[in-house]
Coordinates of C-alpha atoms in Angstrom, one line a residue:
X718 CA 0.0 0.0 0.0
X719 CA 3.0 2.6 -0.1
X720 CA 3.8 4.6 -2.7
X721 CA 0.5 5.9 -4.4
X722 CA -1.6 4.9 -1.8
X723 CA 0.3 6.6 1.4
X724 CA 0.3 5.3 4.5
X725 CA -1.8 2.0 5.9
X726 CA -4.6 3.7 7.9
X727 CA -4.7 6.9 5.2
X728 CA -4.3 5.3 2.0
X729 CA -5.6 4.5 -0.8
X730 CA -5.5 0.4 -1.2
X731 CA -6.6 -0.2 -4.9
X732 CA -7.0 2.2 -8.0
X733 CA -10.4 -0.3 -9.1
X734 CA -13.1 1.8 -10.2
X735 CA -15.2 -0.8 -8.9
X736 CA -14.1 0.2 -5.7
X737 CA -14.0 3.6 -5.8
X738 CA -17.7 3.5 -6.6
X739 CA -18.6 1.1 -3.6
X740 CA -16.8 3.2 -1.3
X741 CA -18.3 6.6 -2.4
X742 CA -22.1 4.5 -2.7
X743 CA -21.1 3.6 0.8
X744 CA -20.2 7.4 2.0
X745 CA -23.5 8.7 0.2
X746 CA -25.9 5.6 2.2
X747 CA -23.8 6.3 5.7
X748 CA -24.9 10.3 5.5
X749 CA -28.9 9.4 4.3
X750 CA -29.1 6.8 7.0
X751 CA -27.5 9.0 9.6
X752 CA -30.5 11.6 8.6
X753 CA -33.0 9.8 9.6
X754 CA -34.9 11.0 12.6
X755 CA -33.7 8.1 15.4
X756 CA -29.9 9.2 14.4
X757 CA -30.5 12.9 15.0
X758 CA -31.1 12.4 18.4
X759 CA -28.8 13.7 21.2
X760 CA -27.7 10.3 22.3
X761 CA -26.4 9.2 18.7
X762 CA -23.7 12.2 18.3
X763 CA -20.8 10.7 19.2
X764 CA -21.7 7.8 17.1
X765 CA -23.0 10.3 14.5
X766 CA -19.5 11.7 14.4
X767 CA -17.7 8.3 14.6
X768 CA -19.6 7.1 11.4
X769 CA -19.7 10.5 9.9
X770 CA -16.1 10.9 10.0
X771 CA -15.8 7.4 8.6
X772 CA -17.7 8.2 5.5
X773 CA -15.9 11.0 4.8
X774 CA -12.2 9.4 4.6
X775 CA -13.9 6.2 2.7
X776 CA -15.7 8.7 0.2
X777 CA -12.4 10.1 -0.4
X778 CA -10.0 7.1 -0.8
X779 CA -11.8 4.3 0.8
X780 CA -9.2 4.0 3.6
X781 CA -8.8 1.9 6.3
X782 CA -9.0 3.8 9.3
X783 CA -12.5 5.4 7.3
X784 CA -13.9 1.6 6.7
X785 CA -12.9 1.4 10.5
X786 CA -14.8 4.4 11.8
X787 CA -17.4 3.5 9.8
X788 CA -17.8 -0.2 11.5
X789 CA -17.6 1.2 15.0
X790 CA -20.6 4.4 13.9
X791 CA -22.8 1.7 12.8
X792 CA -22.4 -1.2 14.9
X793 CA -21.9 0.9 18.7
X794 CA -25.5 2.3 17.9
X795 CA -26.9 -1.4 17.1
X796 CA -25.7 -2.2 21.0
X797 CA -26.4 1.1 22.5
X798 CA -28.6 3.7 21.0
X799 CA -31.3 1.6 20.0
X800 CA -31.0 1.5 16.4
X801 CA -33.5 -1.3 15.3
X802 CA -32.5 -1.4 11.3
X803 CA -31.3 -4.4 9.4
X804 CA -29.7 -1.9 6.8
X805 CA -27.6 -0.5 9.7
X806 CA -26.6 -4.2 10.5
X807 CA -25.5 -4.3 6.7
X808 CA -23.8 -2.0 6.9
X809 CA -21.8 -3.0 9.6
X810 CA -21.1 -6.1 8.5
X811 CA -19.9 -4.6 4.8
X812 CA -17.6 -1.5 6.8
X813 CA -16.2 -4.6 8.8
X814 CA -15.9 -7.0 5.6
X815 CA -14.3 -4.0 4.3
X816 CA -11.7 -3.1 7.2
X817 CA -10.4 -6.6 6.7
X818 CA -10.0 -6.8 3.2
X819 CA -7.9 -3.4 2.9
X820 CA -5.7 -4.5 5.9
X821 CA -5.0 -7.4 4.0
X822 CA -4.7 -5.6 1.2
X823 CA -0.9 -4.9 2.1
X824 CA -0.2 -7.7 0.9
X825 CA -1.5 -6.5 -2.5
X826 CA -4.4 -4.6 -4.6
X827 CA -6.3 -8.2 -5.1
X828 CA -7.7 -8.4 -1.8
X829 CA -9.5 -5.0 -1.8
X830 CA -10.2 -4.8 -5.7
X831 CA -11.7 -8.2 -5.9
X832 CA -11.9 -9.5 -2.1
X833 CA -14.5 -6.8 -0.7
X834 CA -17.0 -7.2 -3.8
X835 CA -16.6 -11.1 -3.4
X836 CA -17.6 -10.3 0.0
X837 CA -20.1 -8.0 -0.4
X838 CA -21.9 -9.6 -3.3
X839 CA -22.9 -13.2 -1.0
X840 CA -24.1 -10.6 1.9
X841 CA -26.0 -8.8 -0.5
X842 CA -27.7 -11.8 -2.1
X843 CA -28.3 -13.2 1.6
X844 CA -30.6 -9.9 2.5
X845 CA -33.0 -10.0 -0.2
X846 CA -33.2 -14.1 0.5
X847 CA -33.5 -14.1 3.9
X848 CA -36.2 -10.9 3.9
X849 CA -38.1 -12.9 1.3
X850 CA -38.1 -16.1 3.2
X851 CA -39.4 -14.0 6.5
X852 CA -42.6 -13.1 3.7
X853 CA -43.4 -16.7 3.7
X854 CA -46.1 -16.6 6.4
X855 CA -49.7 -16.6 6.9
X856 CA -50.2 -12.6 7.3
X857 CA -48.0 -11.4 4.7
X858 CA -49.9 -13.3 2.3
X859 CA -53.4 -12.4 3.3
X860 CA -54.0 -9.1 1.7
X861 CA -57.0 -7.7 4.7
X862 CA -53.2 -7.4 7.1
X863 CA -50.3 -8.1 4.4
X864 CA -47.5 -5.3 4.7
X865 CA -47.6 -5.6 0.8
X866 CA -51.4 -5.0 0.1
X867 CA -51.1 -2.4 3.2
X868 CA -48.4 -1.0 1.5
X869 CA -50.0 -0.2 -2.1
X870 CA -53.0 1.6 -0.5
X871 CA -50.3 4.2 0.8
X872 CA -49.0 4.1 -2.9
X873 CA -52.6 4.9 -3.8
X874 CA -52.9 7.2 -1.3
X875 CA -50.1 9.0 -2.4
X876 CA -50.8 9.0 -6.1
X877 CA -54.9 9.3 -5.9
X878 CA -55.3 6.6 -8.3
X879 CA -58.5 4.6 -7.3
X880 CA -57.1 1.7 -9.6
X881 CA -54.4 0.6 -7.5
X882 CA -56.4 0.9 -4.4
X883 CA -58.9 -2.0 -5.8
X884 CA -55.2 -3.8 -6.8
X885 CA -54.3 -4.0 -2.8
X886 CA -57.3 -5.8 -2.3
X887 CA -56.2 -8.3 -4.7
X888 CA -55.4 -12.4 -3.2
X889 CA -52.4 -12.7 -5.2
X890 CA -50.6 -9.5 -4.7
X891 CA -48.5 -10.4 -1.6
X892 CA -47.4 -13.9 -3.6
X893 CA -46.7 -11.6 -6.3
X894 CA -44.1 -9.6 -4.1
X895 CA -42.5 -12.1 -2.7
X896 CA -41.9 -13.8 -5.8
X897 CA -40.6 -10.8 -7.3
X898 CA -38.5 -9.9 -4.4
X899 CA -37.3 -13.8 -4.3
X900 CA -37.1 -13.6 -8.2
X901 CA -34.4 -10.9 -7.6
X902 CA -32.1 -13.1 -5.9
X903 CA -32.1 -15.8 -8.6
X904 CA -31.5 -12.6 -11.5
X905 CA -29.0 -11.3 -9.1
X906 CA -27.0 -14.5 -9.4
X907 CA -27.9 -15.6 -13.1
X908 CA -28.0 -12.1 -14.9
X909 CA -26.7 -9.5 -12.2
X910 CA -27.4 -6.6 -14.6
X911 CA -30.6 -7.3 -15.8
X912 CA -31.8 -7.6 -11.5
X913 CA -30.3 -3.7 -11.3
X914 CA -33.6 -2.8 -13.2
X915 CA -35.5 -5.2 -11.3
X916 CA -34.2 -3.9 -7.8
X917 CA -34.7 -0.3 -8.8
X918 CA -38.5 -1.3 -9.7
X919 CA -38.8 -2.9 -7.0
X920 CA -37.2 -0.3 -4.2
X921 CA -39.3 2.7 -5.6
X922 CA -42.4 1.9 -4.3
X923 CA -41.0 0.8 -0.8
X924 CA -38.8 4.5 -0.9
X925 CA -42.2 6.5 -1.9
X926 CA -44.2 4.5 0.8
X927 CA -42.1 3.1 3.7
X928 CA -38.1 3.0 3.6
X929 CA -36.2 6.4 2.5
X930 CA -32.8 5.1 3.2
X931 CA -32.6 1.5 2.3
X932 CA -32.5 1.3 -1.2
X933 CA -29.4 3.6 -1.0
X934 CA -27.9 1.2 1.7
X935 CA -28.7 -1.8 -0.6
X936 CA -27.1 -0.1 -4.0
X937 CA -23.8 -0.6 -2.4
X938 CA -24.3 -3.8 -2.7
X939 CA -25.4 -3.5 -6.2
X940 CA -22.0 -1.9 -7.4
X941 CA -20.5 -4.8 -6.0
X942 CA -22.8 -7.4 -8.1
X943 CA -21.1 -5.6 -11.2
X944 CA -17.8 -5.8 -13.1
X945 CA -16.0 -3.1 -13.9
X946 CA -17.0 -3.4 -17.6
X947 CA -20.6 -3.5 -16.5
X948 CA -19.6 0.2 -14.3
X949 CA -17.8 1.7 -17.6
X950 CA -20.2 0.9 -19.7
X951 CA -23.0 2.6 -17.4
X952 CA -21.2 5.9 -16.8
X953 CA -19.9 6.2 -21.0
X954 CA -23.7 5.9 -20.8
X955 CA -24.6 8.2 -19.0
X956 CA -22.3 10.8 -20.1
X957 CA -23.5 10.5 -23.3
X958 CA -26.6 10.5 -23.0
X959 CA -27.4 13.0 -19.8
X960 CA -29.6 15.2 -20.9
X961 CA -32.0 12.6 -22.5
X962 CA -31.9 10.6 -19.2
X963 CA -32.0 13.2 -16.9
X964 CA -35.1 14.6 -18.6
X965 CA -37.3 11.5 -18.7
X966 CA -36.0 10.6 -15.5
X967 CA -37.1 13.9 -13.8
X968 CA -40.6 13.7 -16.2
X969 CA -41.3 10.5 -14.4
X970 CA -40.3 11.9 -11.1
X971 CA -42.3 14.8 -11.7
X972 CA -45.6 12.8 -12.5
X973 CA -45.5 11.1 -9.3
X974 CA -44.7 14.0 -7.0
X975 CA -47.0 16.0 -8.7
X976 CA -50.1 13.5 -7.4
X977 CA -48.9 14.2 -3.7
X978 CA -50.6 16.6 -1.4
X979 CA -49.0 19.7 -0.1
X980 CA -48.4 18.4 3.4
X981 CA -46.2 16.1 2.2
X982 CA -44.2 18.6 0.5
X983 CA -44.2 20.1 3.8
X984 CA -42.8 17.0 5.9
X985 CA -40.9 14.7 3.6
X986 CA -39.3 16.9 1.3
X987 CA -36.2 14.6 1.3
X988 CA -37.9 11.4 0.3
X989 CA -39.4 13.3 -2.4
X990 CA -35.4 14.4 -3.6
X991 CA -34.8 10.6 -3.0
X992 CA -37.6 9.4 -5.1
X993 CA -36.5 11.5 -8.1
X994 CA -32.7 9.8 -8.4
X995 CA -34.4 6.9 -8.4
X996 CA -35.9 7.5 -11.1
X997 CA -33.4 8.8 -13.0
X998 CA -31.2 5.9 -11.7
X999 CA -33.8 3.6 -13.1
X1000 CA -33.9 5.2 -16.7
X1001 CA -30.3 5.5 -16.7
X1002 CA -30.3 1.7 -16.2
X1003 CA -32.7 0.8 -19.1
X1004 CA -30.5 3.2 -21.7
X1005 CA -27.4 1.1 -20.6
X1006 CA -29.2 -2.0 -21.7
X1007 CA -30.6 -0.5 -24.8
X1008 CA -27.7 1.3 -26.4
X1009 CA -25.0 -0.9 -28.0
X1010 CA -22.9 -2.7 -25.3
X1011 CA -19.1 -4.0 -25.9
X1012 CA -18.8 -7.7 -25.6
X1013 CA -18.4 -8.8 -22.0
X1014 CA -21.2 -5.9 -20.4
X1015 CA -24.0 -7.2 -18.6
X1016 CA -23.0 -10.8 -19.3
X1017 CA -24.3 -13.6 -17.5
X1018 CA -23.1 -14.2 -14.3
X1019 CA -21.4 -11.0 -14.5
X1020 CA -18.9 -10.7 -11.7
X1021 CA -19.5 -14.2 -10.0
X1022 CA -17.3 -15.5 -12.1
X1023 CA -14.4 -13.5 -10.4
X1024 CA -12.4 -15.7 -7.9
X1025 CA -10.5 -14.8 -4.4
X1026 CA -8.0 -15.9 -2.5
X1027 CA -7.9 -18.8 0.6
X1028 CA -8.1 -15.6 2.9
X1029 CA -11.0 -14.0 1.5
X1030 CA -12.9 -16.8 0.8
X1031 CA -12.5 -17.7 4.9
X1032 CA -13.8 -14.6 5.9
X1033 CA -16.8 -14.9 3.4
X1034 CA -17.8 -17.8 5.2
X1035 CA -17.2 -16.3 8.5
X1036 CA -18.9 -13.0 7.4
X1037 CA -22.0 -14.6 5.6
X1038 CA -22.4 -17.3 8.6
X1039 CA -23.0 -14.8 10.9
X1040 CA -25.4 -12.8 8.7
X1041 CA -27.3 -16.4 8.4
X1042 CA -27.3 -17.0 12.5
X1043 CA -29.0 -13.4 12.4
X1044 CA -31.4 -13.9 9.9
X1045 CA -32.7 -16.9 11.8
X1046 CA -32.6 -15.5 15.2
X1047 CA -36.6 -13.8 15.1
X1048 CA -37.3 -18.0 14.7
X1049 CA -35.1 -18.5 17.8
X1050 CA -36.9 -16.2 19.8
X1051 CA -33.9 -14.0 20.4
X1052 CA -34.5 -10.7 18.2
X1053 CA -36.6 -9.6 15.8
X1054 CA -35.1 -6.3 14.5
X1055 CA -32.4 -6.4 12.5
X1056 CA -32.5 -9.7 10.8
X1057 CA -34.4 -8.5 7.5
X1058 CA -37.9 -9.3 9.2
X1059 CA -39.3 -5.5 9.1
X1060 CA -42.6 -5.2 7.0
X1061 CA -42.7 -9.2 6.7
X1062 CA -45.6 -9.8 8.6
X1063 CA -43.2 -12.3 11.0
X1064 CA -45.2 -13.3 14.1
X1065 CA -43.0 -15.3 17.0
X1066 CA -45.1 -15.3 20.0
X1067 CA -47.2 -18.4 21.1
X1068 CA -50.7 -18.1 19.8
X1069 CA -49.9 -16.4 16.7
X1070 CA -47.0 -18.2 15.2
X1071 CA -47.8 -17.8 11.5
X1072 CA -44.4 -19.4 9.4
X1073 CA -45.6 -21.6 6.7
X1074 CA -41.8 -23.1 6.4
X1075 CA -40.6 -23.1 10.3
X1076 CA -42.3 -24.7 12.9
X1077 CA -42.9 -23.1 16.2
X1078 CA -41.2 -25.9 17.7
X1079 CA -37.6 -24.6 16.8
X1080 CA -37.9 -21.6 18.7
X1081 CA -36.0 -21.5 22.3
X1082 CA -38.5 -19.1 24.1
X1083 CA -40.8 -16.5 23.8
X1084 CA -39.4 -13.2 24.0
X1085 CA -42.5 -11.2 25.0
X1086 CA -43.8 -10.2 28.7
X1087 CA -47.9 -10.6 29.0
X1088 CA -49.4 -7.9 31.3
X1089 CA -52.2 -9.0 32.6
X1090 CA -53.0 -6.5 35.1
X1091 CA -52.1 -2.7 35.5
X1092 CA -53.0 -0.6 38.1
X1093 CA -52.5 2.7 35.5
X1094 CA -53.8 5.8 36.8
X1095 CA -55.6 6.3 32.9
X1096 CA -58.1 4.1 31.6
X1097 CA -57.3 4.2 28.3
X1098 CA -53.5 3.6 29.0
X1099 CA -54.5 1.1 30.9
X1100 CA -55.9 -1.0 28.4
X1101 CA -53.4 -0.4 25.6
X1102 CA -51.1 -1.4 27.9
X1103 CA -52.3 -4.7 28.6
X1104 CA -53.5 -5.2 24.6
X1105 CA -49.7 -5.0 23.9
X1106 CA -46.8 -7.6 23.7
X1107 CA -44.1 -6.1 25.9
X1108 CA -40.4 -7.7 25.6
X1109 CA -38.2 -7.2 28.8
X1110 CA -36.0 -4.2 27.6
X1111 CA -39.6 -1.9 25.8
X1112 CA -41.6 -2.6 29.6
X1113 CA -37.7 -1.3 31.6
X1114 CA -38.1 1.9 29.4
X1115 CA -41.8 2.3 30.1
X1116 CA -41.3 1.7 33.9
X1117 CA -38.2 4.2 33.8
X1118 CA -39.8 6.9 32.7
X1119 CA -43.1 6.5 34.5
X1120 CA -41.4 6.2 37.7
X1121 CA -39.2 9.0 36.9
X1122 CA -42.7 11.4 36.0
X1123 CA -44.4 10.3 39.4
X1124 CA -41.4 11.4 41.5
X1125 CA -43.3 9.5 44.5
X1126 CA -46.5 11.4 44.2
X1127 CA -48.8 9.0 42.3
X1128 CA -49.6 5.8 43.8
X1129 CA -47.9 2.4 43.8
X1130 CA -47.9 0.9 39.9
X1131 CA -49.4 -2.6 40.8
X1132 CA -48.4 -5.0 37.8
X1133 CA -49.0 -8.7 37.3
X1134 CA -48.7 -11.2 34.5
X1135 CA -46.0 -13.5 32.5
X1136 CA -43.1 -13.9 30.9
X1137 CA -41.1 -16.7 29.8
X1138 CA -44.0 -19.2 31.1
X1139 CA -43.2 -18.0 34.4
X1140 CA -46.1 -15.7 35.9
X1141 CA -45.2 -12.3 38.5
X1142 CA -46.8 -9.8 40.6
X1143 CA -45.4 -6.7 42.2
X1144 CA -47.3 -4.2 44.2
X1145 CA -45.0 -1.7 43.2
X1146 CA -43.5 -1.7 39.9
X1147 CA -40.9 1.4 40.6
X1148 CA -39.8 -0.5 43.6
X1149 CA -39.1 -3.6 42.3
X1150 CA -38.2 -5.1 39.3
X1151 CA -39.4 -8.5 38.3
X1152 CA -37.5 -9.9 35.2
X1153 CA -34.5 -10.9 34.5
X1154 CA -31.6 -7.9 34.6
X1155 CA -31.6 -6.0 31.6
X1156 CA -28.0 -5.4 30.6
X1157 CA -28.1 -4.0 27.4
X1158 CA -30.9 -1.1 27.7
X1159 CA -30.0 0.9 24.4
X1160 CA -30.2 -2.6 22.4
X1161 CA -33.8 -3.1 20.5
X1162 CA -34.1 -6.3 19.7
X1163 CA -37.9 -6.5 19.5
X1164 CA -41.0 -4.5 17.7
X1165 CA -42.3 -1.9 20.4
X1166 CA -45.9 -1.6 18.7
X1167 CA -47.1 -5.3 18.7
X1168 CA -50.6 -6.0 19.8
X1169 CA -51.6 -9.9 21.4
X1170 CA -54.3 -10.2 18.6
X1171 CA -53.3 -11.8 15.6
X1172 CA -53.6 -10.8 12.7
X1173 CA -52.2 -8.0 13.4
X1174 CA -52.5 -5.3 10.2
X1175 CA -48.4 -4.7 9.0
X1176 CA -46.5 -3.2 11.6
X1177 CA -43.5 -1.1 10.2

């Protein structure tokens, strides 16, 4: 790494373009995840800085002190200031995948030029499989509580078209989803540059409607699932065709921002701005399949032909084994956030166990607390309270803050009911607690809005 790359923690470790595209993809998804509304929050600066700084150095030169700053701003807020995204575990993963692979890259450019993408390319793959697989339940694929039908009344919503309002109501729209998101894992692998159109069709919805950040967080991985032929070929592209592209892109953009109301101008002005390079990302796509293309551009397989070295290869293993073990883990009963489960539908708890492919018998407990009784001073809290599926560290926030608001003035909160088959009551639940010891109180591992009734209609 001397020479034109500087030192080992400053430098530059390969001149790929590939690279150099991941790593500034990667700088532009750290700085639109970090402005979403959990990361502006007081308790996230230091990691906001730390990942922040991180993205800056690998946006530069992808070095290795930036891929390490990065790992550290993503995965310290995971533990500690209950960030509950799967992207942000992605992310992780890739800054750490990538912090290996340009220390080893001392040893020479290979490791970074073609290590990281081998790397990043299996992980990538893995998400969009394991999120589909989550999809293969009971709920998802009834369309009165599917996140997927739920989800194209927003889009109708949105876009005030009657038509696709009727669609949502449709049986066979959540199969349809899931086989389109499933069918871009088999493109991905067989014809990597014909799923870039499919993932771009496929993330604009979820970006108008649901997710502003992911399908930036997930391009990263896209970049990775090209050659650098593929990348040449798509920037001569657009370069040479801009204007053309940039105008139907924006035209589309236009005609769908134009159907939203003026409060939403108001509030979400940035999805809009991410909407619209979506488009044009999309159009830019379909011109780089239509224009002629040199012979080895969008070929199939694409880049998994590329091969890696013993080292590489034992860290993919290690790197997409983990990423596996988390995937399962909502199955296990030990998480539920960040394992690619979000707008899936899932349901863990006994009584509304709803996996078509895994049966409840795998899992190792259930993860929720049961109130049965609450001796709330409000009715209405009352009830909501006992209508909802607590896990220890949600109820240890709840009791925190309550306690801390009656400062010994309102009376004794009386609490009785069940967790882990085991049933408690406390007369006071700001004198004593009765659950296990919650070490980790900045880690979410579970939803925070789940009802007991099932179905429940898609919880985000």
């Amino acid at each position: 790494m001397a020479g034109r790359s500087g030192s080992v923690w400053l430098g530059r470790p390969t001149s790929s373009l590939r690279y150099i595209v991941y790593c500034r993809m990667f700088a532009l998804a750290s700085f639109i995840r970090l402005t979403l509304p959990d990361a502006t929050s007081d308790r996230w600066l230091p990691y906001w800085l730390m990942h922040a700084a991180g993205a800056v150095l690998v946006g530069v030169n992808g070095s290795l002190l930036g891929w390490c700053l990065c790992a550290l701003g993503t995965g310290l807020p995971l533990l500690f200031a209950s960030d509950q995204l799967t992207q942000s575990a992605f992310l992780f993963l890739c800054a750490l995948s990538a912090a290996f692979c340009v220390a080893a890259a001392r040893r020479g450019e290979r490791h970074a030029a073609e290590g990281l993408p081998y790397v990043v390319r299996r992980l990538t793959v893995m998400t969009y499989a394991i999120a589909g697989f989550h999809k293969l339940n009971r709920d998802f694929l009834d369309p009165t509580v599917s996140c997927a039908s739920g989800g194209l009344r927003i889009l109708a919503e949105n876009w005030r078209l009657p038509l696709i309002d009727r669609m949502s109501n449709w049986a066979g729209f959540p199969l349809l989803f899931v086989c389109a998101e499933l069918g871009l894992v088999v493109l991905w692998l067989v014809r990597p540059g014909f799923g870039l159109v499919l993932a771009l069709l496929v993330h604009l919805p979820l970006t108008i409607i649901f997710a502003p950040a992911f399908a930036f967080t997930m391009a990263t991985g896209w970049v990775m699932l090209l050659t650098d032929a593929d990348l040449r070929h798509l920037g001569r592209t657009l370069r040479k065709h801009r204007v053309a592209i940039a105008s139907v892109g924006l035209a589309l953009a236009a005609l769908s921002i134009s159907r939203y109301g003026a409060e939403r101008w108001r509030l979400e002005a940035d999805w809009i701005v991410k909407e619209a390079v979506l488009w044009v990302a999309l159009v830019a796509v379909v011109a780089a399949w239509s224009v002629p293309r040199a012979s080895g551009v969008f070929e199939w397989r694409g880049a998994w032909r590329e091969a890696a070295g013993r080292g590489i290869k034992g860290w993919t293993v290690a790197a997409c084994g983990v990423w596996l073990l988390n995937g399962v883990t909502p199955y296990l009963g030990l998480q539920f956030q960040h394992a690619g489960a979000m707008l899936s539908n899932l349901r863990i708890d006994s009584g509304c166990w709803n996996s078509l492919v895994v049966p409840e018998a795998v899992r190792r407990r259930d993860p929720y607390v049961r109130l049965e009784s609450v001796d709330y001073p409000d009715p209405e809290r009352r009830a909501a309270i006992a209508a909802r599926l607590w896990n220890p560290n949600a109820l240890w926030h709840a009791r925190r803050a309550y306690c801390r608001e009656r400062g010994g003035v309102q009376p004794a909160l009386v609490v009785s009911g069940s967790y882990a088959g085991r049933r408690f009551s406390v007369v006071d639940l700001c004198r004593r607690w009765p659950l296990p010891p919650v070490r980790l109180p900045g880690y979410r591992g579970f939803q925070v809005n789940l009802q007991r009734q099932c179905p429940q209609a898609c919880v985000h």
